[in-house]
Amino acid sequence: MSEMGVRVPQRLDDAERILIFSMDEFIGFIITFGMGLALGNALLALGASLGVLFGLRQLKAGAGLGGGLRWLFWNGLGDYFRISASPPPYIRHWVL
């Protein structure tokens, strides 16, 4: 017998990647970036597509929609979106 051996794939469940993106991230990034370029604003296109990329990665990380809402709340955008009736997290009131 020859000693060439047989190469067996170690991970069959790995997602297919395009550059550094998984397939769903790539599609969301390209669609958002393309729409922004069609509107004629490359900076807006890049910002919106990075936002979509961040949102998709949050959803895939198991945080779901709640993770995105918590991020909005703790970064001071909760007042704008009326996420919670609680006071804003960036204003601290100390009780002595």
PDB file of N, CA and C in Angstrom:
ATOM      1  N   MET A   1       0.840  -1.187   0.000  1.00  0.00           N
ATOM      2  CA  MET A   1       0.000   0.000   0.000  1.00  0.00           C
ATOM      3  C   MET A   1       0.884   1.249   0.000  1.00  0.00           C
ATOM      4  N   SER A   2       0.377   2.271  -0.577  1.00  0.00           N
ATOM      5  CA  SER A   2       1.116   3.536  -0.574  1.00  0.00           C
ATOM      6  C   SER A   2       0.817   4.293   0.713  1.00  0.00           C
ATOM      7  N   GLU A   3       1.715   5.196   1.031  1.00  0.00           N
ATOM      8  CA  GLU A   3       1.543   5.959   2.263  1.00  0.00           C
ATOM      9  C   GLU A   3       0.965   7.343   2.006  1.00  0.00           C
ATOM     10  N   MET A   4       0.235   7.507   0.914  1.00  0.00           N
ATOM     11  CA  MET A   4      -0.363   8.800   0.595  1.00  0.00           C
ATOM     12  C   MET A   4      -1.460   9.143   1.594  1.00  0.00           C
ATOM     13  N   GLY A   5      -2.205   8.192   2.009  1.00  0.00           N
ATOM     14  CA  GLY A   5      -3.277   8.441   2.959  1.00  0.00           C
ATOM     15  C   GLY A   5      -4.496   9.055   2.287  1.00  0.00           C
ATOM     16  N   VAL A   6      -5.517   9.187   3.051  1.00  0.00           N
ATOM     17  CA  VAL A   6      -6.757   9.777   2.571  1.00  0.00           C
ATOM     18  C   VAL A   6      -7.062  10.991   3.432  1.00  0.00           C
ATOM     19  N   ARG A   7      -7.331  12.122   2.799  1.00  0.00           N
ATOM     20  CA  ARG A   7      -7.651  13.342   3.536  1.00  0.00           C
ATOM     21  C   ARG A   7      -9.146  13.352   3.829  1.00  0.00           C
ATOM     22  N   VAL A   8      -9.470  13.397   5.105  1.00  0.00           N
ATOM     23  CA  VAL A   8     -10.859  13.438   5.536  1.00  0.00           C
ATOM     24  C   VAL A   8     -11.150  14.845   6.060  1.00  0.00           C
ATOM     25  N   PRO A   9     -12.193  15.509   5.552  1.00  0.00           N
ATOM     26  CA  PRO A   9     -12.528  16.843   6.061  1.00  0.00           C
ATOM     27  C   PRO A   9     -12.845  16.789   7.554  1.00  0.00           C
ATOM     28  N   GLN A  10     -12.313  17.733   8.289  1.00  0.00           N
ATOM     29  CA  GLN A  10     -12.500  17.745   9.735  1.00  0.00           C
ATOM     30  C   GLN A  10     -13.821  18.388  10.142  1.00  0.00           C
ATOM     31  N   ARG A  11     -14.226  19.411   9.417  1.00  0.00           N
ATOM     32  CA  ARG A  11     -15.452  20.130   9.785  1.00  0.00           C
ATOM     33  C   ARG A  11     -16.361  20.233   8.571  1.00  0.00           C
ATOM     34  N   LEU A  12     -17.430  19.515   8.575  1.00  0.00           N
ATOM     35  CA  LEU A  12     -18.363  19.543   7.461  1.00  0.00           C
ATOM     36  C   LEU A  12     -19.437  20.614   7.629  1.00  0.00           C
ATOM     37  N   ASP A  13     -19.599  21.114   8.848  1.00  0.00           N
ATOM     38  CA  ASP A  13     -20.676  22.061   9.114  1.00  0.00           C
ATOM     39  C   ASP A  13     -20.249  23.517   9.004  1.00  0.00           C
ATOM     40  N   ASP A  14     -19.013  23.795   8.594  1.00  0.00           N
ATOM     41  CA  ASP A  14     -18.573  25.175   8.469  1.00  0.00           C
ATOM     42  C   ASP A  14     -19.358  25.871   7.363  1.00  0.00           C
ATOM     43  N   ALA A  15     -19.728  27.109   7.648  1.00  0.00           N
ATOM     44  CA  ALA A  15     -20.474  27.895   6.663  1.00  0.00           C
ATOM     45  C   ALA A  15     -19.553  28.304   5.528  1.00  0.00           C
ATOM     46  N   GLU A  16     -20.128  28.389   4.340  1.00  0.00           N
ATOM     47  CA  GLU A  16     -19.359  28.840   3.190  1.00  0.00           C
ATOM     48  C   GLU A  16     -19.053  30.327   3.358  1.00  0.00           C
ATOM     49  N   ARG A  17     -17.830  30.724   3.030  1.00  0.00           N
ATOM     50  CA  ARG A  17     -17.404  32.111   3.221  1.00  0.00           C
ATOM     51  C   ARG A  17     -17.018  32.749   1.901  1.00  0.00           C
ATOM     52  N   ILE A  18     -17.349  34.034   1.803  1.00  0.00           N
ATOM     53  CA  ILE A  18     -16.897  34.873   0.697  1.00  0.00           C
ATOM     54  C   ILE A  18     -16.093  35.987   1.337  1.00  0.00           C
ATOM     55  N   LEU A  19     -14.806  36.030   1.051  1.00  0.00           N
ATOM     56  CA  LEU A  19     -13.860  36.926   1.724  1.00  0.00           C
ATOM     57  C   LEU A  19     -13.908  36.640   3.219  1.00  0.00           C
ATOM     58  N   ILE A  20     -14.384  37.581   4.035  1.00  0.00           N
ATOM     59  CA  ILE A  20     -14.460  37.339   5.474  1.00  0.00           C
ATOM     60  C   ILE A  20     -15.905  37.183   5.942  1.00  0.00           C
ATOM     61  N   PHE A  21     -16.844  37.249   5.018  1.00  0.00           N
ATOM     62  CA  PHE A  21     -18.265  37.204   5.354  1.00  0.00           C
ATOM     63  C   PHE A  21     -18.845  35.824   5.121  1.00  0.00           C
ATOM     64  N   SER A  22     -19.827  35.450   5.963  1.00  0.00           N
ATOM     65  CA  SER A  22     -20.605  34.263   5.636  1.00  0.00           C
ATOM     66  C   SER A  22     -21.595  34.677   4.539  1.00  0.00           C
ATOM     67  N   MET A  23     -22.301  33.718   3.981  1.00  0.00           N
ATOM     68  CA  MET A  23     -23.146  34.006   2.827  1.00  0.00           C
ATOM     69  C   MET A  23     -24.246  35.026   3.144  1.00  0.00           C
ATOM     70  N   ASP A  24     -24.940  34.885   4.279  1.00  0.00           N
ATOM     71  CA  ASP A  24     -26.021  35.822   4.600  1.00  0.00           C
ATOM     72  C   ASP A  24     -25.479  37.220   4.909  1.00  0.00           C
ATOM     73  N   GLU A  25     -24.324  37.314   5.561  1.00  0.00           N
ATOM     74  CA  GLU A  25     -23.724  38.618   5.819  1.00  0.00           C
ATOM     75  C   GLU A  25     -23.312  39.280   4.514  1.00  0.00           C
ATOM     76  N   PHE A  26     -22.753  38.491   3.597  1.00  0.00           N
ATOM     77  CA  PHE A  26     -22.313  39.032   2.316  1.00  0.00           C
ATOM     78  C   PHE A  26     -23.495  39.581   1.515  1.00  0.00           C
ATOM     79  N   ILE A  27     -24.590  38.841   1.492  1.00  0.00           N
ATOM     80  CA  ILE A  27     -25.768  39.285   0.741  1.00  0.00           C
ATOM     81  C   ILE A  27     -26.336  40.568   1.348  1.00  0.00           C
ATOM     82  N   GLY A  28     -26.467  40.614   2.674  1.00  0.00           N
ATOM     83  CA  GLY A  28     -26.963  41.833   3.323  1.00  0.00           C
ATOM     84  C   GLY A  28     -26.045  43.019   3.095  1.00  0.00           C
ATOM     85  N   PHE A  29     -24.738  42.789   3.156  1.00  0.00           N
ATOM     86  CA  PHE A  29     -23.759  43.853   2.944  1.00  0.00           C
ATOM     87  C   PHE A  29     -23.831  44.378   1.515  1.00  0.00           C
ATOM     88  N   ILE A  30     -23.849  43.484   0.537  1.00  0.00           N
ATOM     89  CA  ILE A  30     -23.844  43.884  -0.870  1.00  0.00           C
ATOM     90  C   ILE A  30     -25.138  44.598  -1.248  1.00  0.00           C
ATOM     91  N   ILE A  31     -26.276  44.104  -0.785  1.00  0.00           N
ATOM     92  CA  ILE A  31     -27.549  44.751  -1.122  1.00  0.00           C
ATOM     93  C   ILE A  31     -27.600  46.154  -0.529  1.00  0.00           C
ATOM     94  N   THR A  32     -27.231  46.297   0.733  1.00  0.00           N
ATOM     95  CA  THR A  32     -27.268  47.611   1.371  1.00  0.00           C
ATOM     96  C   THR A  32     -26.251  48.552   0.737  1.00  0.00           C
ATOM     97  N   PHE A  33     -25.063  48.062   0.467  1.00  0.00           N
ATOM     98  CA  PHE A  33     -24.023  48.888  -0.144  1.00  0.00           C
ATOM     99  C   PHE A  33     -24.438  49.310  -1.557  1.00  0.00           C
ATOM    100  N   GLY A  34     -25.020  48.397  -2.300  1.00  0.00           N
ATOM    101  CA  GLY A  34     -25.484  48.709  -3.657  1.00  0.00           C
ATOM    102  C   GLY A  34     -26.593  49.746  -3.669  1.00  0.00           C
ATOM    103  N   MET A  35     -27.529  49.637  -2.724  1.00  0.00           N
ATOM    104  CA  MET A  35     -28.603  50.637  -2.646  1.00  0.00           C
ATOM    105  C   MET A  35     -28.044  52.004  -2.293  1.00  0.00           C
ATOM    106  N   GLY A  36     -27.060  52.045  -1.394  1.00  0.00           N
ATOM    107  CA  GLY A  36     -26.439  53.313  -1.035  1.00  0.00           C
ATOM    108  C   GLY A  36     -25.681  53.931  -2.193  1.00  0.00           C
ATOM    109  N   LEU A  37     -24.984  53.103  -2.957  1.00  0.00           N
ATOM    110  CA  LEU A  37     -24.282  53.620  -4.133  1.00  0.00           C
ATOM    111  C   LEU A  37     -25.257  54.101  -5.193  1.00  0.00           C
ATOM    112  N   ALA A  38     -26.393  53.410  -5.330  1.00  0.00           N
ATOM    113  CA  ALA A  38     -27.401  53.839  -6.295  1.00  0.00           C
ATOM    114  C   ALA A  38     -27.980  55.201  -5.910  1.00  0.00           C
ATOM    115  N   LEU A  39     -28.039  55.473  -4.609  1.00  0.00           N
ATOM    116  CA  LEU A  39     -28.510  56.785  -4.158  1.00  0.00           C
ATOM    117  C   LEU A  39     -27.446  57.861  -4.314  1.00  0.00           C
ATOM    118  N   GLY A  40     -26.210  57.456  -4.562  1.00  0.00           N
ATOM    119  CA  GLY A  40     -25.154  58.409  -4.842  1.00  0.00           C
ATOM    120  C   GLY A  40     -24.347  58.850  -3.641  1.00  0.00           C
ATOM    121  N   ASN A  41     -24.375  58.112  -2.569  1.00  0.00           N
ATOM    122  CA  ASN A  41     -23.621  58.500  -1.384  1.00  0.00           C
ATOM    123  C   ASN A  41     -22.834  57.291  -0.882  1.00  0.00           C
ATOM    124  N   ALA A  42     -21.540  57.268  -1.176  1.00  0.00           N
ATOM    125  CA  ALA A  42     -20.712  56.116  -0.821  1.00  0.00           C
ATOM    126  C   ALA A  42     -20.502  56.016   0.683  1.00  0.00           C
ATOM    127  N   LEU A  43     -20.372  57.143   1.375  1.00  0.00           N
ATOM    128  CA  LEU A  43     -20.156  57.108   2.821  1.00  0.00           C
ATOM    129  C   LEU A  43     -21.395  56.586   3.548  1.00  0.00           C
ATOM    130  N   LEU A  44     -22.558  57.031   3.124  1.00  0.00           N
ATOM    131  CA  LEU A  44     -23.807  56.522   3.694  1.00  0.00           C
ATOM    132  C   LEU A  44     -23.960  55.033   3.397  1.00  0.00           C
ATOM    133  N   ALA A  45     -23.581  54.628   2.193  1.00  0.00           N
ATOM    134  CA  ALA A  45     -23.667  53.217   1.813  1.00  0.00           C
ATOM    135  C   ALA A  45     -22.781  52.368   2.696  1.00  0.00           C
ATOM    136  N   LEU A  46     -21.558  52.823   2.942  1.00  0.00           N
ATOM    137  CA  LEU A  46     -20.641  52.062   3.785  1.00  0.00           C
ATOM    138  C   LEU A  46     -21.147  51.989   5.225  1.00  0.00           C
ATOM    139  N   GLY A  47     -21.631  53.103   5.765  1.00  0.00           N
ATOM    140  CA  GLY A  47     -22.151  53.114   7.136  1.00  0.00           C
ATOM    141  C   GLY A  47     -23.365  52.217   7.303  1.00  0.00           C
ATOM    142  N   ALA A  48     -24.293  52.298   6.356  1.00  0.00           N
ATOM    143  CA  ALA A  48     -25.499  51.474   6.442  1.00  0.00           C
ATOM    144  C   ALA A  48     -25.167  49.991   6.283  1.00  0.00           C
ATOM    145  N   SER A  49     -24.269  49.669   5.375  1.00  0.00           N
ATOM    146  CA  SER A  49     -23.937  48.261   5.178  1.00  0.00           C
ATOM    147  C   SER A  49     -23.163  47.698   6.373  1.00  0.00           C
ATOM    148  N   LEU A  50     -22.321  48.504   7.011  1.00  0.00           N
ATOM    149  CA  LEU A  50     -21.659  48.042   8.230  1.00  0.00           C
ATOM    150  C   LEU A  50     -22.666  47.876   9.367  1.00  0.00           C
ATOM    151  N   GLY A  51     -23.684  48.730   9.414  1.00  0.00           N
ATOM    152  CA  GLY A  51     -24.759  48.571  10.405  1.00  0.00           C
ATOM    153  C   GLY A  51     -25.529  47.280  10.194  1.00  0.00           C
ATOM    154  N   VAL A  52     -25.833  46.975   8.949  1.00  0.00           N
ATOM    155  CA  VAL A  52     -26.524  45.718   8.638  1.00  0.00           C
ATOM    156  C   VAL A  52     -25.640  44.529   9.009  1.00  0.00           C
ATOM    157  N   LEU A  53     -24.362  44.635   8.712  1.00  0.00           N
ATOM    158  CA  LEU A  53     -23.421  43.565   9.052  1.00  0.00           C
ATOM    159  C   LEU A  53     -23.376  43.348  10.567  1.00  0.00           C
ATOM    160  N   PHE A  54     -23.296  44.438  11.337  1.00  0.00           N
ATOM    161  CA  PHE A  54     -23.285  44.334  12.801  1.00  0.00           C
ATOM    162  C   PHE A  54     -24.590  43.710  13.314  1.00  0.00           C
ATOM    163  N   GLY A  55     -25.715  44.146  12.762  1.00  0.00           N
ATOM    164  CA  GLY A  55     -27.006  43.599  13.180  1.00  0.00           C
ATOM    165  C   GLY A  55     -27.133  42.113  12.897  1.00  0.00           C
ATOM    166  N   LEU A  56     -26.698  41.694  11.724  1.00  0.00           N
ATOM    167  CA  LEU A  56     -26.765  40.272  11.398  1.00  0.00           C
ATOM    168  C   LEU A  56     -25.858  39.441  12.296  1.00  0.00           C
ATOM    169  N   ARG A  57     -24.685  39.977  12.611  1.00  0.00           N
ATOM    170  CA  ARG A  57     -23.782  39.229  13.503  1.00  0.00           C
ATOM    171  C   ARG A  57     -24.354  39.150  14.913  1.00  0.00           C
ATOM    172  N   GLN A  58     -25.065  40.180  15.365  1.00  0.00           N
ATOM    173  CA  GLN A  58     -25.715  40.133  16.678  1.00  0.00           C
ATOM    174  C   GLN A  58     -26.817  39.079  16.686  1.00  0.00           C
ATOM    175  N   LEU A  59     -27.608  39.044  15.631  1.00  0.00           N
ATOM    176  CA  LEU A  59     -28.679  38.056  15.558  1.00  0.00           C
ATOM    177  C   LEU A  59     -28.121  36.638  15.511  1.00  0.00           C
ATOM    178  N   LYS A  60     -27.027  36.449  14.794  1.00  0.00           N
ATOM    179  CA  LYS A  60     -26.446  35.118  14.689  1.00  0.00           C
ATOM    180  C   LYS A  60     -25.709  34.705  15.952  1.00  0.00           C
ATOM    181  N   ALA A  61     -25.313  35.653  16.776  1.00  0.00           N
ATOM    182  CA  ALA A  61     -24.580  35.331  18.007  1.00  0.00           C
ATOM    183  C   ALA A  61     -25.510  34.834  19.106  1.00  0.00           C
ATOM    184  N   GLY A  62     -26.791  34.770  18.835  1.00  0.00           N
ATOM    185  CA  GLY A  62     -27.731  34.276  19.820  1.00  0.00           C
ATOM    186  C   GLY A  62     -28.382  35.377  20.627  1.00  0.00           C
ATOM    187  N   ALA A  63     -27.989  36.616  20.372  1.00  0.00           N
ATOM    188  CA  ALA A  63     -28.576  37.715  21.120  1.00  0.00           C
ATOM    189  C   ALA A  63     -29.984  38.020  20.624  1.00  0.00           C
ATOM    190  N   GLY A  64     -30.244  37.767  19.367  1.00  0.00           N
ATOM    191  CA  GLY A  64     -31.550  38.011  18.801  1.00  0.00           C
ATOM    192  C   GLY A  64     -31.879  39.490  18.762  1.00  0.00           C
ATOM    193  N   LEU A  65     -33.151  39.792  18.650  1.00  0.00           N
ATOM    194  CA  LEU A  65     -33.591  41.177  18.587  1.00  0.00           C
ATOM    195  C   LEU A  65     -33.337  41.896  19.902  1.00  0.00           C
ATOM    196  N   GLY A  66     -33.405  41.181  21.008  1.00  0.00           N
ATOM    197  CA  GLY A  66     -33.152  41.779  22.313  1.00  0.00           C
ATOM    198  C   GLY A  66     -31.745  42.323  22.441  1.00  0.00           C
ATOM    199  N   GLY A  67     -30.783  41.651  21.832  1.00  0.00           N
ATOM    200  CA  GLY A  67     -29.397  42.132  21.862  1.00  0.00           C
ATOM    201  C   GLY A  67     -29.248  43.456  21.147  1.00  0.00           C
ATOM    202  N   GLY A  68     -29.911  43.586  20.017  1.00  0.00           N
ATOM    203  CA  GLY A  68     -29.876  44.848  19.288  1.00  0.00           C
ATOM    204  C   GLY A  68     -30.562  45.966  20.051  1.00  0.00           C
ATOM    205  N   LEU A  69     -31.687  45.660  20.689  1.00  0.00           N
ATOM    206  CA  LEU A  69     -32.390  46.673  21.475  1.00  0.00           C
ATOM    207  C   LEU A  69     -31.583  47.089  22.699  1.00  0.00           C
ATOM    208  N   ARG A  70     -30.900  46.122  23.339  1.00  0.00           N
ATOM    209  CA  ARG A  70     -30.034  46.479  24.469  1.00  0.00           C
ATOM    210  C   ARG A  70     -28.887  47.369  24.020  1.00  0.00           C
ATOM    211  N   TRP A  71     -28.317  47.078  22.845  1.00  0.00           N
ATOM    212  CA  TRP A  71     -27.233  47.917  22.328  1.00  0.00           C
ATOM    213  C   TRP A  71     -27.730  49.339  22.083  1.00  0.00           C
ATOM    214  N   LEU A  72     -28.917  49.474  21.477  1.00  0.00           N
ATOM    215  CA  LEU A  72     -29.478  50.809  21.244  1.00  0.00           C
ATOM    216  C   LEU A  72     -29.719  51.532  22.561  1.00  0.00           C
ATOM    217  N   PHE A  73     -30.244  50.824  23.551  1.00  0.00           N
ATOM    218  CA  PHE A  73     -30.558  51.445  24.838  1.00  0.00           C
ATOM    219  C   PHE A  73     -29.297  51.948  25.535  1.00  0.00           C
ATOM    220  N   TRP A  74     -28.267  51.100  25.620  1.00  0.00           N
ATOM    221  CA  TRP A  74     -27.066  51.450  26.364  1.00  0.00           C
ATOM    222  C   TRP A  74     -26.192  52.455  25.638  1.00  0.00           C
ATOM    223  N   ASN A  75     -26.404  52.649  24.369  1.00  0.00           N
ATOM    224  CA  ASN A  75     -25.643  53.650  23.635  1.00  0.00           C
ATOM    225  C   ASN A  75     -26.408  54.954  23.478  1.00  0.00           C
ATOM    226  N   GLY A  76     -27.464  55.124  24.232  1.00  0.00           N
ATOM    227  CA  GLY A  76     -28.169  56.399  24.276  1.00  0.00           C
ATOM    228  C   GLY A  76     -29.211  56.603  23.208  1.00  0.00           C
ATOM    229  N   LEU A  77     -29.519  55.581  22.436  1.00  0.00           N
ATOM    230  CA  LEU A  77     -30.511  55.736  21.383  1.00  0.00           C
ATOM    231  C   LEU A  77     -31.891  55.255  21.822  1.00  0.00           C
ATOM    232  N   GLY A  78     -31.998  54.822  23.054  1.00  0.00           N
ATOM    233  CA  GLY A  78     -33.281  54.333  23.558  1.00  0.00           C
ATOM    234  C   GLY A  78     -34.332  55.418  23.652  1.00  0.00           C
ATOM    235  N   ASP A  79     -33.909  56.643  23.926  1.00  0.00           N
ATOM    236  CA  ASP A  79     -34.860  57.745  23.991  1.00  0.00           C
ATOM    237  C   ASP A  79     -35.465  58.024  22.621  1.00  0.00           C
ATOM    238  N   TYR A  80     -34.650  57.908  21.615  1.00  0.00           N
ATOM    239  CA  TYR A  80     -35.112  58.193  20.254  1.00  0.00           C
ATOM    240  C   TYR A  80     -36.128  57.152  19.786  1.00  0.00           C
ATOM    241  N   PHE A  81     -35.871  55.890  20.097  1.00  0.00           N
ATOM    242  CA  PHE A  81     -36.743  54.818  19.644  1.00  0.00           C
ATOM    243  C   PHE A  81     -37.818  54.441  20.662  1.00  0.00           C
ATOM    244  N   ARG A  82     -37.859  55.102  21.812  1.00  0.00           N
ATOM    245  CA  ARG A  82     -38.852  54.814  22.871  1.00  0.00           C
ATOM    246  C   ARG A  82     -38.833  53.336  23.255  1.00  0.00           C
ATOM    247  N   ILE A  83     -37.651  52.822  23.515  1.00  0.00           N
ATOM    248  CA  ILE A  83     -37.501  51.410  23.859  1.00  0.00           C
ATOM    249  C   ILE A  83     -38.011  51.129  25.260  1.00  0.00           C
ATOM    250  N   SER A  84     -37.724  52.023  26.177  1.00  0.00           N
ATOM    251  CA  SER A  84     -38.061  51.750  27.565  1.00  0.00           C
ATOM    252  C   SER A  84     -38.550  53.022  28.243  1.00  0.00           C
ATOM    253  N   ALA A  85     -39.375  52.856  29.257  1.00  0.00           N
ATOM    254  CA  ALA A  85     -39.847  54.001  30.025  1.00  0.00           C
ATOM    255  C   ALA A  85     -38.895  54.329  31.168  1.00  0.00           C
ATOM    256  N   SER A  86     -37.835  53.559  31.307  1.00  0.00           N
ATOM    257  CA  SER A  86     -36.854  53.806  32.362  1.00  0.00           C
ATOM    258  C   SER A  86     -35.976  55.002  31.989  1.00  0.00           C
ATOM    259  N   PRO A  87     -35.284  55.576  32.967  1.00  0.00           N
ATOM    260  CA  PRO A  87     -34.432  56.719  32.658  1.00  0.00           C
ATOM    261  C   PRO A  87     -33.272  56.311  31.748  1.00  0.00           C
ATOM    262  N   PRO A  88     -32.711  57.271  31.043  1.00  0.00           N
ATOM    263  CA  PRO A  88     -31.608  56.946  30.136  1.00  0.00           C
ATOM    264  C   PRO A  88     -30.390  56.401  30.887  1.00  0.00           C
ATOM    265  N   PRO A  89     -29.700  55.423  30.338  1.00  0.00           N
ATOM    266  CA  PRO A  89     -28.577  54.797  31.039  1.00  0.00           C
ATOM    267  C   PRO A  89     -27.342  55.681  31.126  1.00  0.00           C
ATOM    268  N   TYR A  90     -27.237  56.669  30.264  1.00  0.00           N
ATOM    269  CA  TYR A  90     -26.036  57.503  30.263  1.00  0.00           C
ATOM    270  C   TYR A  90     -26.123  58.635  31.277  1.00  0.00           C
ATOM    271  N   ILE A  91     -27.264  58.809  31.946  1.00  0.00           N
ATOM    272  CA  ILE A  91     -27.401  59.799  33.011  1.00  0.00           C
ATOM    273  C   ILE A  91     -27.420  59.037  34.333  1.00  0.00           C
ATOM    274  N   ARG A  92     -26.474  59.336  35.196  1.00  0.00           N
ATOM    275  CA  ARG A  92     -26.347  58.620  36.471  1.00  0.00           C
ATOM    276  C   ARG A  92     -26.798  59.528  37.601  1.00  0.00           C
ATOM    277  N   HIS A  93     -27.649  59.005  38.449  1.00  0.00           N
ATOM    278  CA  HIS A  93     -28.096  59.707  39.648  1.00  0.00           C
ATOM    279  C   HIS A  93     -27.627  58.905  40.853  1.00  0.00           C
ATOM    280  N   TRP A  94     -26.776  59.514  41.656  1.00  0.00           N
ATOM    281  CA  TRP A  94     -26.239  58.826  42.822  1.00  0.00           C
ATOM    282  C   TRP A  94     -27.042  59.228  44.060  1.00  0.00           C
ATOM    283  N   VAL A  95     -27.467  58.241  44.790  1.00  0.00           N
ATOM    284  CA  VAL A  95     -28.189  58.479  46.050  1.00  0.00           C
ATOM    285  C   VAL A  95     -27.219  58.242  47.176  1.00  0.00           C
ATOM    286  N   LEU A  96     -27.033  59.271  48.010  1.00  0.00           N
ATOM    287  CA  LEU A  96     -26.086  59.138  49.119  1.00  0.00           C
ATOM    288  C   LEU A  96     -26.807  58.999  50.429  1.00  0.00           C
TER     289      LEU A  96
END
